[in-house]
Short mmCIF file of C-alpha atoms in Angstrom, two decimals:
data_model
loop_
_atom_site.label_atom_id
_atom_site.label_comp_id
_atom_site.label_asym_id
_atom_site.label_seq_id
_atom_site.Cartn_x
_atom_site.Cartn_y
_atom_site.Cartn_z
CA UNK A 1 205.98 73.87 256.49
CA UNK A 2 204.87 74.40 259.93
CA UNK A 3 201.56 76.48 260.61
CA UNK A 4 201.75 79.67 262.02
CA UNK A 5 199.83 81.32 264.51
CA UNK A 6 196.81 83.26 263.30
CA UNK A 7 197.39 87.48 263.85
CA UNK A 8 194.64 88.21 266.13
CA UNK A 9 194.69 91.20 264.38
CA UNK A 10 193.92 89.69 260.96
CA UNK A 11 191.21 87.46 263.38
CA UNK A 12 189.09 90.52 263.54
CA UNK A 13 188.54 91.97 260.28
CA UNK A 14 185.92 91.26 258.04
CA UNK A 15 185.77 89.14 255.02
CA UNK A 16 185.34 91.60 252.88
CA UNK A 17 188.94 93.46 253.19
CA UNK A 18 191.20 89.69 253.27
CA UNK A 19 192.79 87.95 250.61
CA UNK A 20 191.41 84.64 250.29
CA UNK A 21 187.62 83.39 248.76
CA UNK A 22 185.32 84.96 251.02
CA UNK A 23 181.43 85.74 250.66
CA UNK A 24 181.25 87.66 247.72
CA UNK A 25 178.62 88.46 245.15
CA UNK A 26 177.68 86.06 242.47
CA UNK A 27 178.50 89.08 239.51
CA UNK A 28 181.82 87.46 239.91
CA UNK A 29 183.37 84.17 238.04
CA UNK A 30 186.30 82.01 238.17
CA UNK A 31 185.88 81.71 234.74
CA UNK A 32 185.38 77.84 234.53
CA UNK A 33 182.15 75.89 233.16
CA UNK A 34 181.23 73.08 232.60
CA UNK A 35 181.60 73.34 229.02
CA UNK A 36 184.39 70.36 228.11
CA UNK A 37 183.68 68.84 231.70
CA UNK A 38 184.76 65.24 231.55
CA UNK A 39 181.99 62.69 230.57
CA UNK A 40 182.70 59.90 232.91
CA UNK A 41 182.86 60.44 236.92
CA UNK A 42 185.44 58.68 238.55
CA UNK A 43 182.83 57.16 241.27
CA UNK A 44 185.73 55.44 243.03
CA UNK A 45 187.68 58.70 243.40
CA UNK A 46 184.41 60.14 244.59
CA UNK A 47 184.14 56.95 247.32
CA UNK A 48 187.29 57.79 248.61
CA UNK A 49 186.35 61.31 248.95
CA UNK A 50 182.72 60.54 250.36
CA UNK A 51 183.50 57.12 252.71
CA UNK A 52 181.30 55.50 250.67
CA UNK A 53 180.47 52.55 248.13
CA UNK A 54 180.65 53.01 244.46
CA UNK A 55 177.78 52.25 242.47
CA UNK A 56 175.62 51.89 245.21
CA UNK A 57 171.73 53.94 245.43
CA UNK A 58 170.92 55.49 248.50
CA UNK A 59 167.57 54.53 250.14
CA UNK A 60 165.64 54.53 252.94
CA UNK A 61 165.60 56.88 255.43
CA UNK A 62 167.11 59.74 254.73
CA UNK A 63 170.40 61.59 257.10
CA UNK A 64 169.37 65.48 257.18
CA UNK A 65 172.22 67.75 257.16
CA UNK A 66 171.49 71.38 257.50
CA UNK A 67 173.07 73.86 255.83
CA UNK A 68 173.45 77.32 256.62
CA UNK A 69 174.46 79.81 254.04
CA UNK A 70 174.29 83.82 253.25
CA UNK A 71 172.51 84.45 249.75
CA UNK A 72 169.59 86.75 248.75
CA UNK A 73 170.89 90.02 249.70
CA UNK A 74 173.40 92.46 248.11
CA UNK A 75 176.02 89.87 248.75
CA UNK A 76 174.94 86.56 247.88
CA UNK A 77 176.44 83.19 247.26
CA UNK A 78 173.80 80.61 246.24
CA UNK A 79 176.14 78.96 244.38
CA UNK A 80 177.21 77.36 247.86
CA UNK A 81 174.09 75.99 247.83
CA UNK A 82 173.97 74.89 244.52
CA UNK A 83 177.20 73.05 244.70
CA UNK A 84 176.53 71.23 248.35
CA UNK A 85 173.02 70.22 246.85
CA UNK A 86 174.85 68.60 243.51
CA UNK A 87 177.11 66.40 245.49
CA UNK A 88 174.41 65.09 247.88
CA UNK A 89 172.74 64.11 244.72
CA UNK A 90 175.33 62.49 243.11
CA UNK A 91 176.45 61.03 246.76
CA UNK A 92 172.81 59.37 246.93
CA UNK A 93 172.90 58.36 243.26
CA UNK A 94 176.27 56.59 242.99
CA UNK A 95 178.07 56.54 246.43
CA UNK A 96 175.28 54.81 248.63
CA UNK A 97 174.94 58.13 250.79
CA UNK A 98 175.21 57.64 253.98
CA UNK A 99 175.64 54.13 255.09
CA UNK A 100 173.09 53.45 252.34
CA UNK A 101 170.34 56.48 253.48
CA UNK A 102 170.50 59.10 251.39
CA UNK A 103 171.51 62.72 252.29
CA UNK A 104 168.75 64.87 252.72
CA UNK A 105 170.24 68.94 253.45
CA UNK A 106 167.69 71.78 255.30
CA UNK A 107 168.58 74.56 253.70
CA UNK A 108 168.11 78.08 255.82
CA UNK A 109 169.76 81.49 254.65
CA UNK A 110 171.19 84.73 255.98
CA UNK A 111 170.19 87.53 253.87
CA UNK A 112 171.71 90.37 255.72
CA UNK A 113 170.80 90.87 259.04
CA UNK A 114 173.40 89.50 262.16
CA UNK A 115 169.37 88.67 263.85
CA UNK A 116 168.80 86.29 261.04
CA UNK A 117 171.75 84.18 262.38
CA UNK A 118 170.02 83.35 265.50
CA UNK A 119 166.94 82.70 263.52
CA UNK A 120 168.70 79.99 261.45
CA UNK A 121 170.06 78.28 264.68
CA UNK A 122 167.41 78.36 266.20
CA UNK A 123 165.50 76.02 263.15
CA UNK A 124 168.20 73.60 262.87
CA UNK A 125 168.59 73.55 266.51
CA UNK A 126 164.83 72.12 266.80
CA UNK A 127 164.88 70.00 264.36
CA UNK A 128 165.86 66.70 266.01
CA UNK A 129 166.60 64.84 263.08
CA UNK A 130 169.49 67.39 262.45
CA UNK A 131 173.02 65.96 264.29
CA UNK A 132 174.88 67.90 261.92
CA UNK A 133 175.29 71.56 260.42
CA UNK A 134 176.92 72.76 257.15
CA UNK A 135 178.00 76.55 257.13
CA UNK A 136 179.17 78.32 253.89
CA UNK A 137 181.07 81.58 253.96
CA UNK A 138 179.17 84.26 256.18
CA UNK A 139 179.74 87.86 256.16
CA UNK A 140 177.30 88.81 258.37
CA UNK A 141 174.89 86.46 261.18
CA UNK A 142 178.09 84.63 262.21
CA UNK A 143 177.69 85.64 266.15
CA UNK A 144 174.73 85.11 266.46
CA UNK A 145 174.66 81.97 264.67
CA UNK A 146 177.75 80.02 267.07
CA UNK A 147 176.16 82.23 269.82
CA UNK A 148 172.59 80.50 269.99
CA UNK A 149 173.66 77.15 268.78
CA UNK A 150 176.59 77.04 271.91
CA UNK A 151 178.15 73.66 271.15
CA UNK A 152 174.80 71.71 271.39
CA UNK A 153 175.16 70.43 267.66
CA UNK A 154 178.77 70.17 265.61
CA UNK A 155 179.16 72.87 263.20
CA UNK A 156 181.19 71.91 259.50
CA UNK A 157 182.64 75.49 258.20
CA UNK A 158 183.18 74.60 254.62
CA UNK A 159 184.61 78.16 254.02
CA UNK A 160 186.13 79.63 257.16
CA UNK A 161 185.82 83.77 258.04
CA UNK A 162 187.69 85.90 260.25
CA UNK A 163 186.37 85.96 263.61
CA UNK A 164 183.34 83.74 265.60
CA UNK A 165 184.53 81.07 263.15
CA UNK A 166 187.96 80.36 264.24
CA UNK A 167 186.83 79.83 267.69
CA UNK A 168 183.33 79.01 267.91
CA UNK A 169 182.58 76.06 270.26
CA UNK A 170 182.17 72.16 268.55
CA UNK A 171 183.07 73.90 265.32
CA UNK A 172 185.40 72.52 262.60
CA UNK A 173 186.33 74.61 259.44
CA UNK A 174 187.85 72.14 256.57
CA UNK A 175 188.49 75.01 255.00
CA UNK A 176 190.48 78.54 256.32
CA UNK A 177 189.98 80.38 253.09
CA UNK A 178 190.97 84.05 253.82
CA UNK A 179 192.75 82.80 256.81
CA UNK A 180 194.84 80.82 254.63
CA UNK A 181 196.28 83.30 252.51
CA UNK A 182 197.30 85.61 255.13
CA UNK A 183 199.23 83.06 256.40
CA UNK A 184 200.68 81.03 253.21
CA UNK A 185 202.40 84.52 251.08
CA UNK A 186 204.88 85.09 253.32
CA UNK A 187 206.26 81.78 253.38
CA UNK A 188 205.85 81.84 249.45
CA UNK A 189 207.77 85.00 249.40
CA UNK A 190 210.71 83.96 251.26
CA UNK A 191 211.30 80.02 250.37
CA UNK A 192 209.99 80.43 246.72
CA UNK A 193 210.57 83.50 244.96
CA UNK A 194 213.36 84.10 247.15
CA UNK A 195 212.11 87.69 247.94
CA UNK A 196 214.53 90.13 249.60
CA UNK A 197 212.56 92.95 248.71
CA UNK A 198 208.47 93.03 248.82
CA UNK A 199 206.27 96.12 247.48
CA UNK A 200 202.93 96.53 249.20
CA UNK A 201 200.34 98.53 247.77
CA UNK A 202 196.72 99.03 249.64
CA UNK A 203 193.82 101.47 249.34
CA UNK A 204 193.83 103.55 252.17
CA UNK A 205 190.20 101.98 254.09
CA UNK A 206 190.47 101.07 257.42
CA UNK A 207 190.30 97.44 256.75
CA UNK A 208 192.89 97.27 253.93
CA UNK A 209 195.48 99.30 255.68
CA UNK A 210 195.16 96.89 258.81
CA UNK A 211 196.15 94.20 256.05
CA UNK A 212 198.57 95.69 255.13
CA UNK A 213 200.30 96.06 258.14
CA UNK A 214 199.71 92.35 258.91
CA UNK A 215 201.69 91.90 255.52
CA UNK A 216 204.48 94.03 256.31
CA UNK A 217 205.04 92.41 259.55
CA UNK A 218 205.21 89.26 258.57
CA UNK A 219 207.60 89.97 256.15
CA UNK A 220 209.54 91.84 258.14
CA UNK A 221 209.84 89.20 260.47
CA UNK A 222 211.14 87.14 257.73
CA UNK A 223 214.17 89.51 256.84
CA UNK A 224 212.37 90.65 253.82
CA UNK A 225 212.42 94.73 253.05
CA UNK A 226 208.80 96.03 252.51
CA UNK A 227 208.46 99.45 250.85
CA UNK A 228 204.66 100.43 251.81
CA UNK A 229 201.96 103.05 249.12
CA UNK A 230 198.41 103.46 249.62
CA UNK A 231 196.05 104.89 246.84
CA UNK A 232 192.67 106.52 247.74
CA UNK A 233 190.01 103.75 247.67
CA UNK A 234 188.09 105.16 244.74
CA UNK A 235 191.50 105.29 242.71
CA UNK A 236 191.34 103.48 239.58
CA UNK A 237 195.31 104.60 238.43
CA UNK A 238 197.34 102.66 239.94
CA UNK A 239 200.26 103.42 238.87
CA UNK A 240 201.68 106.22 241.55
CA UNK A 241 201.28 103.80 244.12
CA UNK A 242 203.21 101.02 242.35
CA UNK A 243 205.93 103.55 241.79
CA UNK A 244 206.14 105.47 245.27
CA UNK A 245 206.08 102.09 246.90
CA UNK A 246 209.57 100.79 244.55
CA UNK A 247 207.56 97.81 242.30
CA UNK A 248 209.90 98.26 239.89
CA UNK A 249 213.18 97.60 241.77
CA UNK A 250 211.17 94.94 243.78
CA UNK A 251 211.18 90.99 243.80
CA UNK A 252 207.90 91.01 244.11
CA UNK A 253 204.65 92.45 245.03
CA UNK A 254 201.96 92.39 247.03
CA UNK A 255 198.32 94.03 246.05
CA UNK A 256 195.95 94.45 248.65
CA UNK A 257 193.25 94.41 245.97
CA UNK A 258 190.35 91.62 245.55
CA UNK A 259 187.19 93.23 243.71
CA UNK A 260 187.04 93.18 240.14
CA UNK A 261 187.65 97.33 239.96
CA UNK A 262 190.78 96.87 241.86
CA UNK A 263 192.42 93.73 240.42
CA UNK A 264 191.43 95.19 236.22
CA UNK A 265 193.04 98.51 237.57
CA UNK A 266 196.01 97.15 239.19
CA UNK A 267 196.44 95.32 235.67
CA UNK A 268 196.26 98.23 233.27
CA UNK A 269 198.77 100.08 235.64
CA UNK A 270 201.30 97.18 235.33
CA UNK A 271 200.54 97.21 231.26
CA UNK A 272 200.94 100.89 231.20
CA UNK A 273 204.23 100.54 233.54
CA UNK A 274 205.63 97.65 231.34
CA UNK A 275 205.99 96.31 234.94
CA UNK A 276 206.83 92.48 235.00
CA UNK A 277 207.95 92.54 238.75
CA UNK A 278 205.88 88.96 239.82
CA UNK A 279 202.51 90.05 241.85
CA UNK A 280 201.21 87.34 244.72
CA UNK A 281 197.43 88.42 244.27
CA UNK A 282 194.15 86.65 245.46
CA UNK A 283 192.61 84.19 243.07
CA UNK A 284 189.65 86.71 243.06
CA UNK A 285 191.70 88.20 240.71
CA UNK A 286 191.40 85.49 237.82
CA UNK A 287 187.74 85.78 236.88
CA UNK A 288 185.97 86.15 233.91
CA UNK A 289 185.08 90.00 234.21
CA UNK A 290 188.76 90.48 234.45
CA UNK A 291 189.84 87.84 231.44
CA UNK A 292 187.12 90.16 229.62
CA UNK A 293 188.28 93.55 230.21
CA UNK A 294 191.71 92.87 229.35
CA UNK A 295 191.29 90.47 227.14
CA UNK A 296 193.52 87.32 229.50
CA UNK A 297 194.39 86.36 233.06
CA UNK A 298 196.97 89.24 234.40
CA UNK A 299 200.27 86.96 234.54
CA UNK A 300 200.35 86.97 237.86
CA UNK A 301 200.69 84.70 240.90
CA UNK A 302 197.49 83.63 242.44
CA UNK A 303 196.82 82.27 245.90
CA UNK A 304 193.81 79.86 246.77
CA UNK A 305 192.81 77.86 249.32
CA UNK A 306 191.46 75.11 246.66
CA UNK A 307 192.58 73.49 244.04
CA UNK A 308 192.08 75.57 240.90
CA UNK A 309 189.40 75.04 238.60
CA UNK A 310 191.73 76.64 235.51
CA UNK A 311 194.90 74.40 236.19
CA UNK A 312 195.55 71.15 235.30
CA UNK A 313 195.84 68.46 238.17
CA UNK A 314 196.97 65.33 238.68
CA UNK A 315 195.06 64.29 241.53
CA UNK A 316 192.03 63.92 239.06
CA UNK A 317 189.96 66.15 242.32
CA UNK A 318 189.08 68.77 239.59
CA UNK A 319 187.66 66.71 236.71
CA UNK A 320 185.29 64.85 239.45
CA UNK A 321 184.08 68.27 240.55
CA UNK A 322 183.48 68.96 237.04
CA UNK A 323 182.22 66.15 235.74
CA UNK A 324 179.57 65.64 238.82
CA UNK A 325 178.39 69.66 238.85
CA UNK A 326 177.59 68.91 234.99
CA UNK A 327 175.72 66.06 235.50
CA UNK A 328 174.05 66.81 238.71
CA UNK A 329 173.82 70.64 238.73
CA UNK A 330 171.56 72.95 236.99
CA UNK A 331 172.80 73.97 233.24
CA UNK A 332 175.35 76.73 233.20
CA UNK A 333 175.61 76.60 237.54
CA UNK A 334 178.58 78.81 238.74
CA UNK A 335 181.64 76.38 239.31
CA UNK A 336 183.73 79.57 240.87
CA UNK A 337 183.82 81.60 243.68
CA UNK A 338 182.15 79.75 247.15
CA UNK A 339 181.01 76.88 244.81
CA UNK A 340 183.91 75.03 245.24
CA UNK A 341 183.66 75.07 249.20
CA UNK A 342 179.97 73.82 249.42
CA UNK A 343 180.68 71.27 247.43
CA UNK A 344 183.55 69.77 249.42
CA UNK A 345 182.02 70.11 252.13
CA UNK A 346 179.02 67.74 251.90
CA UNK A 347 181.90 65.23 250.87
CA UNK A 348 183.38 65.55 254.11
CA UNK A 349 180.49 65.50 255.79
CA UNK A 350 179.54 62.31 254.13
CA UNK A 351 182.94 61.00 255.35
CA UNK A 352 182.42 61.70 259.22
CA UNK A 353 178.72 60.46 259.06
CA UNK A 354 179.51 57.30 257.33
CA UNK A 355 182.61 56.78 259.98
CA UNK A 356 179.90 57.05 262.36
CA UNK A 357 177.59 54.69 260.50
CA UNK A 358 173.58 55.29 260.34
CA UNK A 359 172.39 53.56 263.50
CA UNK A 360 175.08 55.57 265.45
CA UNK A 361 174.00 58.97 264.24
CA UNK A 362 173.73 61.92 266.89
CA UNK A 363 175.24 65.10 267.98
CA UNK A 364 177.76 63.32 270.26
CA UNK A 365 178.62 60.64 268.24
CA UNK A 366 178.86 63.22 264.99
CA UNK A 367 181.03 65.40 267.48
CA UNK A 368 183.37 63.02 267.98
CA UNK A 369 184.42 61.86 265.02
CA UNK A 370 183.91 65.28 263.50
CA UNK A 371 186.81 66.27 265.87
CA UNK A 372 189.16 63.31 265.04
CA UNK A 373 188.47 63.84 260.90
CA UNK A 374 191.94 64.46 259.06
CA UNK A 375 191.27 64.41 255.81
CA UNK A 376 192.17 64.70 252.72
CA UNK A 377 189.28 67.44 251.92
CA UNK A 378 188.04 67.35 248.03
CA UNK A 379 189.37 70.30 246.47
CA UNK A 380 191.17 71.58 249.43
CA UNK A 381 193.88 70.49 252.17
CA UNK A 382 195.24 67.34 251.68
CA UNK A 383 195.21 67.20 255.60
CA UNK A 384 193.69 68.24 258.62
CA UNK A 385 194.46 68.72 262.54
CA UNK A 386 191.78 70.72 264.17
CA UNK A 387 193.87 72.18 267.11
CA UNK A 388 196.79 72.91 265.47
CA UNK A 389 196.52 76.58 265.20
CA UNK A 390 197.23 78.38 268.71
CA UNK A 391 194.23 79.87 269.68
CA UNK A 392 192.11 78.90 266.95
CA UNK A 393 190.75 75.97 267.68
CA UNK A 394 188.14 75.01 264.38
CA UNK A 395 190.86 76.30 261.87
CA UNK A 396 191.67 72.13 260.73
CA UNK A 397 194.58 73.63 258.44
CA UNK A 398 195.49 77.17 256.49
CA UNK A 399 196.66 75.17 253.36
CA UNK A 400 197.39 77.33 250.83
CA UNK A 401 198.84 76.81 247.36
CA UNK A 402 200.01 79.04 244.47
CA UNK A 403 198.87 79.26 240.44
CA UNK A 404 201.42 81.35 237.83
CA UNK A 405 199.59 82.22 235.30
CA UNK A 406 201.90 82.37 232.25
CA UNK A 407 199.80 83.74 228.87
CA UNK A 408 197.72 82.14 226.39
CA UNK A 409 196.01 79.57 228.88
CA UNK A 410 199.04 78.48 230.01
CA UNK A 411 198.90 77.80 233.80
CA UNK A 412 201.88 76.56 236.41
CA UNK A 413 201.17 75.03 240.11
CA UNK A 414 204.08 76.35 242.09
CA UNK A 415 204.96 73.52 243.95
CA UNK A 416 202.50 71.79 246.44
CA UNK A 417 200.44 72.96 249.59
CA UNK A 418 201.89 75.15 251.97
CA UNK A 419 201.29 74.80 256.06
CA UNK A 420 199.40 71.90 255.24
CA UNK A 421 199.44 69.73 258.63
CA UNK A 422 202.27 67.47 258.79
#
């Protein structure tokens, strides 16, 4: 599957209104624990990962890394953190860090001011010992931030948003998140399900409806019928929506819904309906608040960006996660949500400063092979090709892939990444 051109309409909304794993707050979970997290770590799964050695201590020296995340605020995601700080500890412990020096990440945080963006680049801009910077999902400091730091040191988006991220200057996002999924469903639509007939339903905010459209487009361009509803945003019946826009007669359909309220009442109204038309939904949908009010998953079709914590894989990427965030991470950390995408991330940063080896280390050298990194990313893409997306320049891929949730724990991958780079 070849990747598609970002809308530059779906470019400028915010985080909050897309599809994908953006910033969100920490009240909700994917559901998964470490509870039953394998014993053993596969340390040469995690070299491979890392560009490391297994079994080897980090010493030394250490490499800083800084790390730029939003948490603290109303929406907060310190399980980024959390994550990236458990895999530089296990990375120092077992993989040899960073051409033997351990990893060593400055932490600075966005609470919820754009100002505190520049305030952040600013720090990691002065400290000299910085060549590289981690960012986690932002939904708010993200202009300021790629504004004041202009190119002078490589940026590593672990968890890419709509806007300043996509284009942002000696940037590279290993991750498009939100991005992804705008661009992944309408393939999945037409070459999977087969779709010839698509029901969209949206709440009728600004943000959502512009969504929407981007949907409907799409789809349209793909010779697939949309039939269109919208429901007033504080609507918690669902069910005249789903009906006025055809779901029943559909082949599938498409909720614009991603908070907990939305995806539980979108549920209830497809239980009340007797509805079993498939739903493509975000896999913000399959958390634990949601399992709990309805007492499962919805079987539905969910998108992410990741590999999925509640599905069984082959690749073995999943049980290292696991297995490393129980050993490494605080008792009952959050394995959900951004979690995920901070942990990756200081694996791939390993990879491009251990390319680079420790004597080498600076913003130029970093830059470079920053720039020429392809891959595969833990948990995410299996490939990457920064330029590959017209006019987006740090998107590296908008790999997406698809879970069915089938009842009774029961999950299905339907079938393997899509607009991964060739």
């Amino acid at each position: 599957m070849t990747t598609r051109r970002l809308s530059s309409a779906a470019i400028g909304l915010t985080c909050a209104i897309t599809l994908g794993a953006c910033a969100n707050s920490a009240a909700d979970s994917s559901g998964a624990s470490t509870t039953g997290a394998p014993k053993k770590i596969d340390s040469a799964l995690g070299a491979t990962f890392s560009g490391g050695k297994s079994g080897t201590k980090a010493k030394g020296t250490p490499v800083t890394i800084g790390l730029v995340n939003q948490q603290g605020g109303a929406v907060s995601n310190p399980e980024f953190t959390v994550a990236a700080q458990a895999a530089a500890e296990y990375i120092n412990a077992k993989l040899g860090g960073i051409d033997g020096h351990p990893i060593k990440l400055k932490t600075c945080y966005i609470v919820s001011s754009e100002e505190q963006g520049q305030v952040c680049a600013q720090r990691l801009l002065a400290d000299r010992s910085i060549s590289l910077i981690l960012q986690g999902g932002l939904n708010v400091g993200t202009q300021s931030l790629h504004r004041t730091i202009a190119g002078e040191k490589p940026v590593l988006i672990g968890q890419a948003n709509p806007g300043p991220d996509t284009v942002a200057a000696n940037s590279y996002a290993t991750n498009a998140s939100a991005l992804a999924s705008l661009n992944g469903v309408g393939p999945y639509l037409k070459n999977t399900l087969k779709a010839k007939k698509v029901a969209i339903v949206s709440n009728d905010n600004a943000g959502d409806l512009a969504i929407a459209k981007i949907f409907k487009t799409d789809l349209e361009s793909r010779g697939i019928k949309v039939t269109y509803a919208t429901f007033p945003a504080t609507s918690t019946d669902l069910i005249s929506p789903l009906t006025a826009a055809g779901a029943q007669s559909a082949d599938a359909v498409v909720p614009i819904v991603v908070t907990t309220t939305g995806c539980t009442a979108l549920a209830k109204a497809y239980q009340q309906m007797s509805l079993t038309t498939p739903a493509v939904v975000s896999n913000l949908c399959a958390t634990d608040q949601i399992k709990n009010a309805l007492g499962d998953y919805p079987k539905w079709i969910y998108s992410s960006s990741t590999l999925s914590l509640l599905v069984d894989d082959p690749t073995k990427q999943t049980n290292l996660y696991r297995a490393v965030m129980a050993a490494y991470a605080p008792k009952n950390a959050e394995l959900g949500i951004n979690a995920p995408y901070g942990f990756s991330s200081v694996f791939s940063a390993a990879t491009i400063l251990n390319k680079v080896g420790y004597g080498e280390i600076n913003a130029k050298s970093v830059k470079a092979a920053a720039r020429d990194y392809t891959g595969p990313v833990l948990l995410g893409s299996p490939t990457l090709d920064f330029g590959s997306v017209p006019d987006n320049p740090t998107i590296g891929s908008l790999a997406v892939r698809f879970y069915q949730y089938e009842g009774s724990g029961t999950w299905k991958a339907s079938g393997s990444w899509i607009n991964a780079p060739k």
